[in-house]
mmCIF file of C-alpha atoms in Angstrom:
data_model
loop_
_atom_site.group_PDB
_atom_site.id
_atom_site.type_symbol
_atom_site.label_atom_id
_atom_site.label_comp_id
_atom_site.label_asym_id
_atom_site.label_seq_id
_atom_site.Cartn_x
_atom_site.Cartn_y
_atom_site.Cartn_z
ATOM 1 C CA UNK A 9 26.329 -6.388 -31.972
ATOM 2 C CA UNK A 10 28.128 -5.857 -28.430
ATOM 3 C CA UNK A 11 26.582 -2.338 -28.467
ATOM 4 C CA UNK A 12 22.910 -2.931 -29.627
ATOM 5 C CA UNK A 13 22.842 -5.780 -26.718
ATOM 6 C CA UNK A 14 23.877 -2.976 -23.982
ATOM 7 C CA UNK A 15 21.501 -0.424 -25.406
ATOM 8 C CA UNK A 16 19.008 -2.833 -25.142
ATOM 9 C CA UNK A 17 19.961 -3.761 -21.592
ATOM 10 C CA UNK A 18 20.561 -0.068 -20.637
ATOM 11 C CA UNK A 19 16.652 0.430 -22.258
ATOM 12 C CA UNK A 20 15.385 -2.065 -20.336
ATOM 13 C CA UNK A 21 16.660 -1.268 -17.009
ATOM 14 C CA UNK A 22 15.368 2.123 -17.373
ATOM 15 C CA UNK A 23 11.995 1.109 -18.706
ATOM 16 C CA UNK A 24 12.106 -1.014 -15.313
ATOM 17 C CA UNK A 25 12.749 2.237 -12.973
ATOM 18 C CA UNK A 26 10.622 3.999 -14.575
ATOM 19 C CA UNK A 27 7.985 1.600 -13.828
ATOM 20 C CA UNK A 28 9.050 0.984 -10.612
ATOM 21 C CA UNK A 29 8.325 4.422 -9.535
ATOM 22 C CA UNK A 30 4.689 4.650 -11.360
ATOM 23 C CA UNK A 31 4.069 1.666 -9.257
ATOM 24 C CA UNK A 32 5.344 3.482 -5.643
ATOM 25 C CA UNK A 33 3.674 7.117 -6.976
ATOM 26 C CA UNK A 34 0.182 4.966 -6.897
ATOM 27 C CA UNK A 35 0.789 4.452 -3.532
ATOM 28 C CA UNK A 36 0.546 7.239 -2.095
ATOM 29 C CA UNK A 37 -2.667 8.878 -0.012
ATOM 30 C CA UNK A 38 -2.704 12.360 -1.991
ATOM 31 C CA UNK A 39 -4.857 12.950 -4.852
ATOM 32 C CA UNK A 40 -3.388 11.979 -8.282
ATOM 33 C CA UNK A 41 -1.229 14.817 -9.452
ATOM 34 C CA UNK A 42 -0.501 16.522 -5.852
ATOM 35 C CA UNK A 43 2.110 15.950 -3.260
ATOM 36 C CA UNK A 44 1.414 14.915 0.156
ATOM 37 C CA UNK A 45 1.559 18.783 1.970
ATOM 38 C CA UNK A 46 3.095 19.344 5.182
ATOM 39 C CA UNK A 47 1.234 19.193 8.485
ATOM 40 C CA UNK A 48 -0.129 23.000 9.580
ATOM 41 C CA UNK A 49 -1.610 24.395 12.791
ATOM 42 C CA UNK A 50 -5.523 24.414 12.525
ATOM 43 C CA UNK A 51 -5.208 28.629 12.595
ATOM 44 C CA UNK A 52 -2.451 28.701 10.323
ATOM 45 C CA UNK A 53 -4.133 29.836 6.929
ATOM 46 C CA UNK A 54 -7.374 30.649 6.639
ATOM 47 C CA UNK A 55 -9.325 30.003 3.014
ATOM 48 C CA UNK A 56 -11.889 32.681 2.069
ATOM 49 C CA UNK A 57 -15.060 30.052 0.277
ATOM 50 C CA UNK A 58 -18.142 31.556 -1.316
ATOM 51 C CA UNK A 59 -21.890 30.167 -0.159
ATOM 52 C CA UNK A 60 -22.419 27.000 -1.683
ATOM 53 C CA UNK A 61 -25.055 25.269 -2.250
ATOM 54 C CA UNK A 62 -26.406 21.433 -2.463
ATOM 55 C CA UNK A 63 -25.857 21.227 -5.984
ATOM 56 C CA UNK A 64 -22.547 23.226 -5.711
ATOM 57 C CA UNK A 65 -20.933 22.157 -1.760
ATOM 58 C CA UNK A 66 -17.675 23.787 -0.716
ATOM 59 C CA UNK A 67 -15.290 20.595 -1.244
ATOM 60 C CA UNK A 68 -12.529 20.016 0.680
ATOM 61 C CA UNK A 69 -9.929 17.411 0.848
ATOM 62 C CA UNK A 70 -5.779 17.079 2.274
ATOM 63 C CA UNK A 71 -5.075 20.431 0.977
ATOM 64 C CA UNK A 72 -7.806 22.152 3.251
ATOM 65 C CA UNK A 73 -6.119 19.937 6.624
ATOM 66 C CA UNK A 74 -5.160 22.486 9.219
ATOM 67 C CA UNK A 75 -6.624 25.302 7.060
ATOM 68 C CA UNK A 76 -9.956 27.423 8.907
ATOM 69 C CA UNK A 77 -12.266 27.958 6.625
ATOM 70 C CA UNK A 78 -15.056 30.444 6.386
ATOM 71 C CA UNK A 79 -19.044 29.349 5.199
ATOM 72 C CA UNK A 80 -22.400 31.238 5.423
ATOM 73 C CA UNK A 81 -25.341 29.685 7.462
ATOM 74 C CA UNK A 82 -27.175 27.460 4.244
ATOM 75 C CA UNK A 83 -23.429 26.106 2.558
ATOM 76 C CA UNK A 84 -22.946 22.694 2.172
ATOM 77 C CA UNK A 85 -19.679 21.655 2.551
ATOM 78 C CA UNK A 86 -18.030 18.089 1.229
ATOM 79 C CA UNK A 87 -14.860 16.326 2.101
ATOM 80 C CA UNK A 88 -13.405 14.249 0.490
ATOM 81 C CA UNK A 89 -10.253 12.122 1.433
ATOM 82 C CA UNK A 90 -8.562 9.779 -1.059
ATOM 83 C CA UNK A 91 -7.986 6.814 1.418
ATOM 84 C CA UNK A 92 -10.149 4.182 2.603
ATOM 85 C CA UNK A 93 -7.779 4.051 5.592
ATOM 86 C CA UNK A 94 -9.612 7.433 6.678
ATOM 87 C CA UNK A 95 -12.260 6.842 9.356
ATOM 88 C CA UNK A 96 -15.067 9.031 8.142
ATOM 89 C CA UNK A 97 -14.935 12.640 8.632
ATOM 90 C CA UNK A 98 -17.262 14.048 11.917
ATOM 91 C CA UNK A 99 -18.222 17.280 13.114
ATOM 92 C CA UNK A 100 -17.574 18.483 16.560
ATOM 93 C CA UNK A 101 -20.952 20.937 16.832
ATOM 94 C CA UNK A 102 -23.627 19.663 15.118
ATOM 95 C CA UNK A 103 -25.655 22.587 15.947
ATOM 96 C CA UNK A 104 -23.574 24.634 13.390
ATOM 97 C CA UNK A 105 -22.697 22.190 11.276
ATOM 98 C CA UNK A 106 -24.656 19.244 10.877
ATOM 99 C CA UNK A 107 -24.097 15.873 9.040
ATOM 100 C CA UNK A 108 -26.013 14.794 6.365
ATOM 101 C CA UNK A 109 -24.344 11.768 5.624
ATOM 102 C CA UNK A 110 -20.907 9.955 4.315
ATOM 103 C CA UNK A 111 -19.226 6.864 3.841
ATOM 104 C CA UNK A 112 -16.265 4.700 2.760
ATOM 105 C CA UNK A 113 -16.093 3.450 -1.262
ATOM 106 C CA UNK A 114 -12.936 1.613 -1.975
ATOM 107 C CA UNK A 115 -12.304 1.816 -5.991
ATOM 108 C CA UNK A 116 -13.259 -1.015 -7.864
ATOM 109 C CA UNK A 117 -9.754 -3.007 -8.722
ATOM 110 C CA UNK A 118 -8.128 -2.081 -5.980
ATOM 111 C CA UNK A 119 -4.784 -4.811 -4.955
ATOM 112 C CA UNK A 120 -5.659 -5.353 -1.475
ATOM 113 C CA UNK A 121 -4.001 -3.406 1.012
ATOM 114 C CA UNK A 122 -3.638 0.439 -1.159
ATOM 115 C CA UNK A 123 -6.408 2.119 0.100
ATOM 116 C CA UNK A 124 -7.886 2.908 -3.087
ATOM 117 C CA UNK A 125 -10.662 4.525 -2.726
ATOM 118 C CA UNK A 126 -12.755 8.083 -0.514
ATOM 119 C CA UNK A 127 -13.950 8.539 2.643
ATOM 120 C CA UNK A 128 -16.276 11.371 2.955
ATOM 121 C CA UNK A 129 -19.115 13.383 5.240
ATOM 122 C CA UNK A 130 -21.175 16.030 4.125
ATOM 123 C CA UNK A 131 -22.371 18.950 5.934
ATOM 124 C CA UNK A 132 -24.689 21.436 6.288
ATOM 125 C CA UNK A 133 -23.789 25.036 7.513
ATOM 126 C CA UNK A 134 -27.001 25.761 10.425
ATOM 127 C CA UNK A 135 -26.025 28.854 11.776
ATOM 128 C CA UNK A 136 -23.127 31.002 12.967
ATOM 129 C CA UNK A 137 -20.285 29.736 15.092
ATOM 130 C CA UNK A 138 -17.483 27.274 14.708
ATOM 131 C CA UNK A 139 -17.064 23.543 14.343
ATOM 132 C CA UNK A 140 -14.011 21.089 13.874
ATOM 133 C CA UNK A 141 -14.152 18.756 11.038
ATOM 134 C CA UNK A 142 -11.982 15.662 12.205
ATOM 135 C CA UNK A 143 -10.882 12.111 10.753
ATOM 136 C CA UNK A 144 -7.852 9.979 11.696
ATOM 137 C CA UNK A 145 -6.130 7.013 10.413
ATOM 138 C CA UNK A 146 -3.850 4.548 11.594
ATOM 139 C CA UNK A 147 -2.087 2.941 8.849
ATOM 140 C CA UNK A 148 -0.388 5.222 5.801
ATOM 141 C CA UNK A 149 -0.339 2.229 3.326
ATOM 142 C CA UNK A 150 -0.192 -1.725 3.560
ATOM 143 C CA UNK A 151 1.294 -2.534 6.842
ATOM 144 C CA UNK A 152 2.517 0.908 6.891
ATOM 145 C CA UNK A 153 1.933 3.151 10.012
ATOM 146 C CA UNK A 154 1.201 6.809 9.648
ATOM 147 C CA UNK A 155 4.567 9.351 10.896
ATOM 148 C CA UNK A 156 3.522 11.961 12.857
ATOM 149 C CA UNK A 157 1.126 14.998 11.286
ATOM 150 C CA UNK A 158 -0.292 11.935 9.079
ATOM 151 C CA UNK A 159 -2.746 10.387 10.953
ATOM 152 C CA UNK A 160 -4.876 13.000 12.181
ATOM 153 C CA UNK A 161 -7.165 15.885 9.465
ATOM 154 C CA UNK A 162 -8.695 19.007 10.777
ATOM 155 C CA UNK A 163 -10.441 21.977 9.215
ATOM 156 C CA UNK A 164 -11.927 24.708 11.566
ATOM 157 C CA UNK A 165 -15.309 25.629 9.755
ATOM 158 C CA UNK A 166 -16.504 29.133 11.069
ATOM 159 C CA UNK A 167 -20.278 29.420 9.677
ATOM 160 C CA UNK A 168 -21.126 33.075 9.077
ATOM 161 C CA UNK A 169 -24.781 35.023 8.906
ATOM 162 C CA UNK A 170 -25.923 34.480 5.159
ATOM 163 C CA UNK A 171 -26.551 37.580 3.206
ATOM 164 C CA UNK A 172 -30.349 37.252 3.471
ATOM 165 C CA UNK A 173 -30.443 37.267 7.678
ATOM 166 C CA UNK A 174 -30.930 39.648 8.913
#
């Protein structure tokens, strides 16, 4: 009897870790399923994206932070980061790339204070040259402040001559 009690016990205290960390893994700013990456220099990598177009943007979220990333003139491009904390995205040269809208939707069900939920910005690609897309945030959770390489995203965008210009 001793023994079936302390398996029990030993069951339930595991059961409880277990659901202690599905509980802290929800909190975190990542997309499900990823880890939060490390902070890189905005011309560390560079990410090679076909033309998109407005039903098929470029999308790019925390993985593409730091990254420069190369668009013809005509792509639409689409981030997408999973926090409401995130102020929304903006473009530093709307003459290459311009905004064509965004917001802030917090996911239905949310507890208060998680940051459940996207901010986003969409873009179109105008012509050749380079823009910074930007967004910052101040708090990395409830009552939680961002360390440092958290609170800032930025993706170089260098808009190229589409294949039909001449």
């Amino acid at each position: 009897m001793r023994s079936a009690r302390r398996t029990l016990r030993t069951g339930l205290a595991i059961a409880a870790a277990a659901g202690a960390m599905g509980a802290l893994d929800g909190c975190s700013s990542a997309p499900a399923g990823s880890a939060p990456s490390p902070p890189r220099s905005p011309t560390s990598s560079v990410a090679r994206v076909t033309p998109g177009s407005a039903a098929h943007p470029v999308v790019l979220d925390e993985r593409a932070r730091g990254t420069t990333v190369r668009v013809t003139a005509g792509t639409h491009v689409l981030v997408r980061l999973h926090s409401t904390y995130w102020s929304t995205p903006a473009g530093s040269n709307p003459q290459v790339l311009t905004p064509t809208g965004g917001d802030t939707t917090a996911s239905a069900g949310c507890p208060p204070g998680q940051g459940c939920g996207i901010s986003s910005a969409r873009f179109t690609a105008l012509r050749p040259g380079t823009a910074l897309i930007t967004a910052q945030r101040n708090s990395c959770g409830e009552a939680m402040r961002c360390s440092p390489g958290q609170g800032r995203y930025d993706v170089t965008v260098t808009v190229t001559r589409s294949r039909s210009q001449p």
